[in-house]
N, CA, C and O of each residue as an XYZ file, in Angstrom:
348
protein
N       0.784     -1.197     -0.007
C      -0.110      0.054      0.052
C       0.940      1.045      0.054
O       0.789      1.890     -0.830
N       2.059      1.209      0.855
C       2.868      2.320      0.994
C       3.418      2.517     -0.392
O       3.316      3.629     -0.909
N       3.970      1.563     -1.008
C       4.553      1.724     -2.388
C       3.552      2.372     -3.486
O       3.995      3.172     -4.310
N       2.269      2.018     -3.468
C       1.280      2.418     -4.403
C       1.084      3.917     -4.099
O       0.906      4.712     -5.022
N       1.117      4.321     -2.768
C       1.035      5.887     -2.552
C       2.366      6.535     -3.199
O       2.299      7.634     -3.750
N       3.413      5.912     -3.125
C       4.633      6.645     -3.568
C       4.421      6.678     -5.082
O       4.547      7.756     -5.664
N       4.144      5.695     -5.681
C       4.076      5.582     -7.150
C       3.141      6.500     -7.577
O       3.383      7.133     -8.604
N       1.930      6.718     -6.863
C       0.941      7.687     -7.106
C       1.448      9.134     -7.196
O       1.446      9.847     -8.200
N       1.833      9.403     -6.101
C       2.560     10.867     -5.988
C       3.742     10.985     -6.971
O       3.878     12.047     -7.578
N       4.556     10.032     -7.159
C       5.518     10.186     -8.251
C       4.894     10.486     -9.716
O       5.215     11.445    -10.417
N       4.056      9.609    -10.011
C       3.464      9.810    -11.408
C       2.706     11.229    -11.519
O       2.868     11.947    -12.506
N       1.944     11.555    -10.542
C       1.343     12.821    -10.479
C       2.387     14.001    -10.613
O       2.189     14.951    -11.370
N       3.410     13.883     -9.894
C       4.310     15.046     -9.847
C       5.026     14.977    -11.284
O       5.238     16.037    -11.873
N       5.350     13.926    -11.781
C       5.813     13.791    -13.151
C       5.077     14.496    -14.317
O       5.530     15.312    -15.120
N       3.712     13.932    -14.202
C       2.798     14.511    -15.273
C       2.610     15.965    -15.046
O       2.757     16.724    -16.005
N       2.318     16.404    -13.949
C       2.137     17.898    -13.700
C       3.113     18.625    -14.111
O       2.865     19.649    -14.747
N       4.419     18.245    -13.832
C       5.594     19.136    -14.350
C       5.572     19.012    -15.949
O       6.029     19.940    -16.616
N       5.131     18.063    -16.462
C       5.236     18.000    -17.990
C       4.137     18.903    -18.479
O       4.433     19.724    -19.346
N       2.940     18.849    -18.038
C       1.816     19.582    -18.447
C       2.106     21.202    -18.308
O       1.794     21.973    -19.215
N       2.732     21.641    -17.090
C       2.802     22.800    -16.836
C       3.839     23.390    -17.680
O       3.721     24.602    -17.859
N       4.860     22.789    -18.258
C       5.891     23.469    -18.984
C       5.817     23.154    -20.641
O       6.818     23.060    -21.351
N       4.589     23.027    -21.055
C       4.349     22.853    -22.410
C       4.383     24.139    -23.090
O       3.822     25.131    -22.624
N       5.117     24.137    -24.328
C       5.492     25.255    -25.165
C       4.957     25.079    -26.647
O       4.643     23.954    -27.037
N       4.853     26.160    -27.455
C       4.299     25.901    -28.631
C       5.442     25.302    -29.483
O       5.315     24.349    -30.252
N       6.554     25.980    -29.242
C       7.732     25.222    -29.945
C       8.528     24.153    -28.894
O       9.280     24.510    -27.987
N       8.253     23.050    -29.165
C       8.619     22.067    -28.213
C      10.034     21.736    -28.258
O      10.630     21.671    -29.333
N      10.668     21.498    -26.998
C      12.005     21.037    -27.046
C      12.094     19.527    -27.180
O      11.140     18.887    -27.623
N      13.338     18.894    -26.767
C      13.567     17.494    -26.914
C      12.701     16.639    -25.955
O      12.297     15.540    -26.332
N      12.415     17.104    -24.757
C      11.870     16.242    -23.833
C      10.377     16.385    -24.237
O       9.743     15.334    -24.324
N       9.770     17.492    -24.481
C       8.381     17.736    -24.842
C       8.223     16.872    -26.108
O       7.203     16.182    -26.098
N       9.073     16.749    -27.283
C       8.999     15.948    -28.248
C       8.819     14.459    -27.970
O       8.047     13.716    -28.575
N       9.655     14.118    -26.948
C       9.742     12.725    -26.474
C       8.418     12.323    -26.116
O       7.829     11.443    -26.745
N       7.823     13.037    -24.949
C       6.636     12.830    -24.449
C       5.340     12.803    -25.298
O       4.427     12.009    -25.071
N       5.318     13.787    -26.356
C       4.308     13.750    -27.486
C       4.533     12.525    -28.196
O       3.575     11.770    -28.357
N       5.684     12.216    -28.650
C       5.679     11.073    -29.451
C       5.250      9.818    -28.678
O       4.500      8.994    -29.203
N       5.724      9.673    -27.433
C       5.232      8.517    -26.685
C       3.735      8.544    -26.487
O       3.066      7.522    -26.641
N       3.167      9.782    -26.125
C       1.691      9.829    -26.043
C       1.003      9.497    -27.367
O      -0.071      8.897    -27.322
N       1.533      9.838    -28.531
C       0.778      9.603    -29.814
C       0.836      8.049    -30.010
O      -0.121      7.453    -30.504
N       2.030      7.377    -29.594
C       2.332      6.121    -29.969
C       1.133      5.185    -29.262
O       0.499      4.300    -29.835
N       0.992      5.602    -27.895
C       0.175      4.797    -26.907
C      -1.089      4.934    -27.243
O      -1.802      3.934    -27.154
N      -1.722      6.316    -27.750
C      -2.992      6.376    -28.147
C      -3.154      5.787    -29.447
O      -4.258      5.295    -29.677
N      -2.319      5.740    -30.300
C      -2.701      5.006    -31.565
C      -2.729      3.618    -31.405
O      -3.525      2.981    -32.095
N      -2.015      3.050    -30.634
C      -2.013      1.483    -29.973
C      -3.528      1.219    -29.570
O      -4.231      0.322    -30.036
N      -3.900      2.145    -28.637
C      -5.147      2.002    -27.851
C      -6.144      1.973    -28.856
O      -6.985      1.074    -28.820
N      -6.169      2.936    -29.855
C      -7.152      3.086    -30.993
C      -7.320      2.017    -31.801
O      -8.434      1.725    -32.237
N      -6.176      1.289    -32.096
C      -6.144      0.104    -32.909
C      -6.838     -1.051    -32.163
O      -7.547     -1.827    -32.803
N      -6.641     -1.217    -30.664
C      -7.206     -2.211    -29.966
C      -8.506     -2.016    -29.786
O      -9.232     -2.907    -30.228
N      -9.083     -0.986    -29.196
C     -10.472     -0.832    -28.817
C     -11.392     -0.005    -29.874
O     -12.611      0.064    -29.714
N     -10.787      0.559    -30.864
C     -11.503      1.349    -31.899
C     -11.661      2.708    -31.673
O     -11.642      3.024    -30.484
N     -11.824      3.675    -32.543
C     -11.590      5.079    -32.536
C     -12.599      5.602    -31.552
O     -12.174      6.361    -30.681
N     -13.889      5.298    -31.572
C     -14.849      5.895    -30.645
C     -14.532      5.591    -29.325
O     -14.480      6.510    -28.508
N     -14.286      4.309    -28.952
C     -13.965      3.937    -27.399
C     -12.635      4.542    -26.993
O     -12.503      4.935    -25.834
N     -11.677      4.643    -27.831
C     -10.430      5.043    -27.423
C     -10.411      6.579    -26.802
O      -9.720      6.841    -25.818
N     -11.132      7.448    -27.384
C     -11.387      8.760    -26.740
C     -11.744      8.738    -25.215
O     -11.227      9.429    -24.338
N     -12.790      7.749    -25.069
C     -13.308      7.865    -23.600
C     -12.400      7.026    -22.619
O     -12.250      7.419    -21.462
N     -11.819      5.920    -23.054
C     -11.209      5.069    -22.011
C      -9.544      5.302    -22.111
O      -8.798      4.633    -21.396
N      -9.094      6.160    -22.919
C      -7.595      6.235    -23.056
C      -7.119      6.934    -21.799
O      -6.083      6.464    -21.329
N      -7.698      8.035    -21.108
C      -7.230      8.337    -19.890
C      -7.058      7.366    -18.806
O      -6.057      7.459    -18.095
N      -7.934      6.435    -18.598
C      -8.014      5.357    -17.717
C      -6.933      4.378    -18.012
O      -6.223      3.935    -17.109
N      -6.778      3.991    -19.404
C      -5.920      3.061    -19.846
C      -4.494      3.512    -19.457
O      -3.727      2.744    -18.877
N      -4.144      4.830    -19.803
C      -2.839      5.250    -19.703
C      -2.504      5.443    -18.157
O      -1.333      5.349    -17.791
N      -3.483      5.701    -17.283
C      -3.197      5.873    -15.890
C      -2.943      4.488    -15.412
O      -1.954      4.347    -14.693
N      -3.680      3.419    -15.693
C      -3.371      2.122    -15.162
C      -2.036      1.620    -15.644
O      -1.284      0.979    -14.909
N      -1.721      1.964    -17.056
C      -0.387      1.560    -17.474
C       0.656      2.189    -16.796
O       1.628      1.493    -16.504
N       0.647      3.484    -16.459
C       1.764      4.105    -15.890
C       1.903      3.604    -14.292
O       2.986      3.338    -13.771
N       0.925      3.545    -13.781
C       0.984      2.997    -12.402
C       1.498      1.570    -12.254
O       2.239      1.336    -11.299
N       1.171      0.562    -13.126
C       1.751     -0.564    -13.283
C       3.221     -0.593    -13.469
O       4.009     -1.271    -12.810
N       3.563      0.387    -14.647
C       4.895      0.409    -15.008
C       5.828      0.926    -13.812
O       6.775      0.267    -13.384
N       5.517      1.962    -13.408
C       6.238      2.639    -12.178
C       6.412      1.800    -11.069
O       7.490      1.634    -10.498
N       5.226      1.209    -10.729
C       5.200      0.219     -9.712
C       6.125     -0.930     -9.703
O       6.746     -1.299     -8.705
N       6.181     -1.478    -10.875
C       7.103     -2.462    -11.048
C       8.631     -2.014    -11.063
O       9.468     -2.814    -10.644
N       9.037     -0.727    -11.545
C      10.197     -0.270    -11.575
C      10.702     -0.026    -10.155
O      11.848     -0.293     -9.795
N       9.737      0.513     -9.363
C       9.985      1.005     -8.072
C      10.226     -0.392     -7.262
O      11.019     -0.324     -6.322
N       9.647     -1.590     -7.524
C       9.869     -2.821     -6.901
C      11.220     -3.324     -7.030
O      11.666     -4.183     -6.269
N      11.887     -2.802     -7.988
C      13.270     -3.326     -8.306
C      14.303     -2.745     -7.425
O      15.404     -3.272     -7.269
N      13.845     -1.398     -6.719
C      15.007     -0.860     -5.892
C      15.114     -1.624     -4.727
O      14.164     -2.210     -4.207
N      16.403     -1.623     -4.262
C      16.666     -2.342     -2.937
C      16.139     -1.736     -1.804
O      16.244     -0.531     -1.573
N      15.477     -2.681     -0.971
C      15.009     -2.258      0.219
C      13.542     -1.984      0.395
O      12.956     -1.821      1.465
N      13.003     -1.957     -0.904
C      11.435     -1.504     -1.012
C      10.585     -2.650     -0.440
O       9.691     -2.373      0.359
N      10.821     -3.959     -0.815
C      10.224     -4.939     -0.406
C      10.194     -5.371      1.004
O       9.305     -6.051      1.516
N      11.318     -4.883      1.620
C      11.652     -5.138      2.950
C      10.938     -4.323      4.113
O      10.942     -4.675      5.293
N      10.296     -3.129      3.586
C       9.690     -2.326      4.499
C       8.391     -2.860      5.092
O       7.610     -3.334      4.267
N       8.055     -2.869      6.242
C       6.957     -3.201      6.979
C       6.982     -3.513      8.402
O       8.051     -3.345      8.988
N       5.814     -4.007      9.149
C       5.853     -4.203     10.473
C       6.040     -5.753     10.643
O       5.597     -6.595      9.862
N       6.759     -6.002     11.777
C       6.928     -7.325     12.101
C       6.117     -7.747     13.353
O       6.001     -7.011     14.333
N       5.557     -8.995     13.256
C       4.777     -9.438     14.409
C       5.542    -10.571     15.092
O       6.158    -11.373     14.391
N       5.538    -10.672     16.338
C       6.334    -11.705     17.157
C       5.327    -12.644     17.578
O       5.639    -13.616     18.267
């Protein structure tokens, strides 16, 4: 549960920092994220259809990012060993 909250805070912070720094003439980082967004959206469009993709894409992207970052954080040393011990 603790790791889930950390992932949620991390993903929210990263996405908010990306959204607040958008420019009309994008830099390298913005181009990278726009390309990634377009790729994931077109993949979702191919799988679920054009009409449904517009409605469910934010949910699918949120679940995908949560699982991706949750898995990556689980690879850090010491993350799985946190907790309370009972005797």
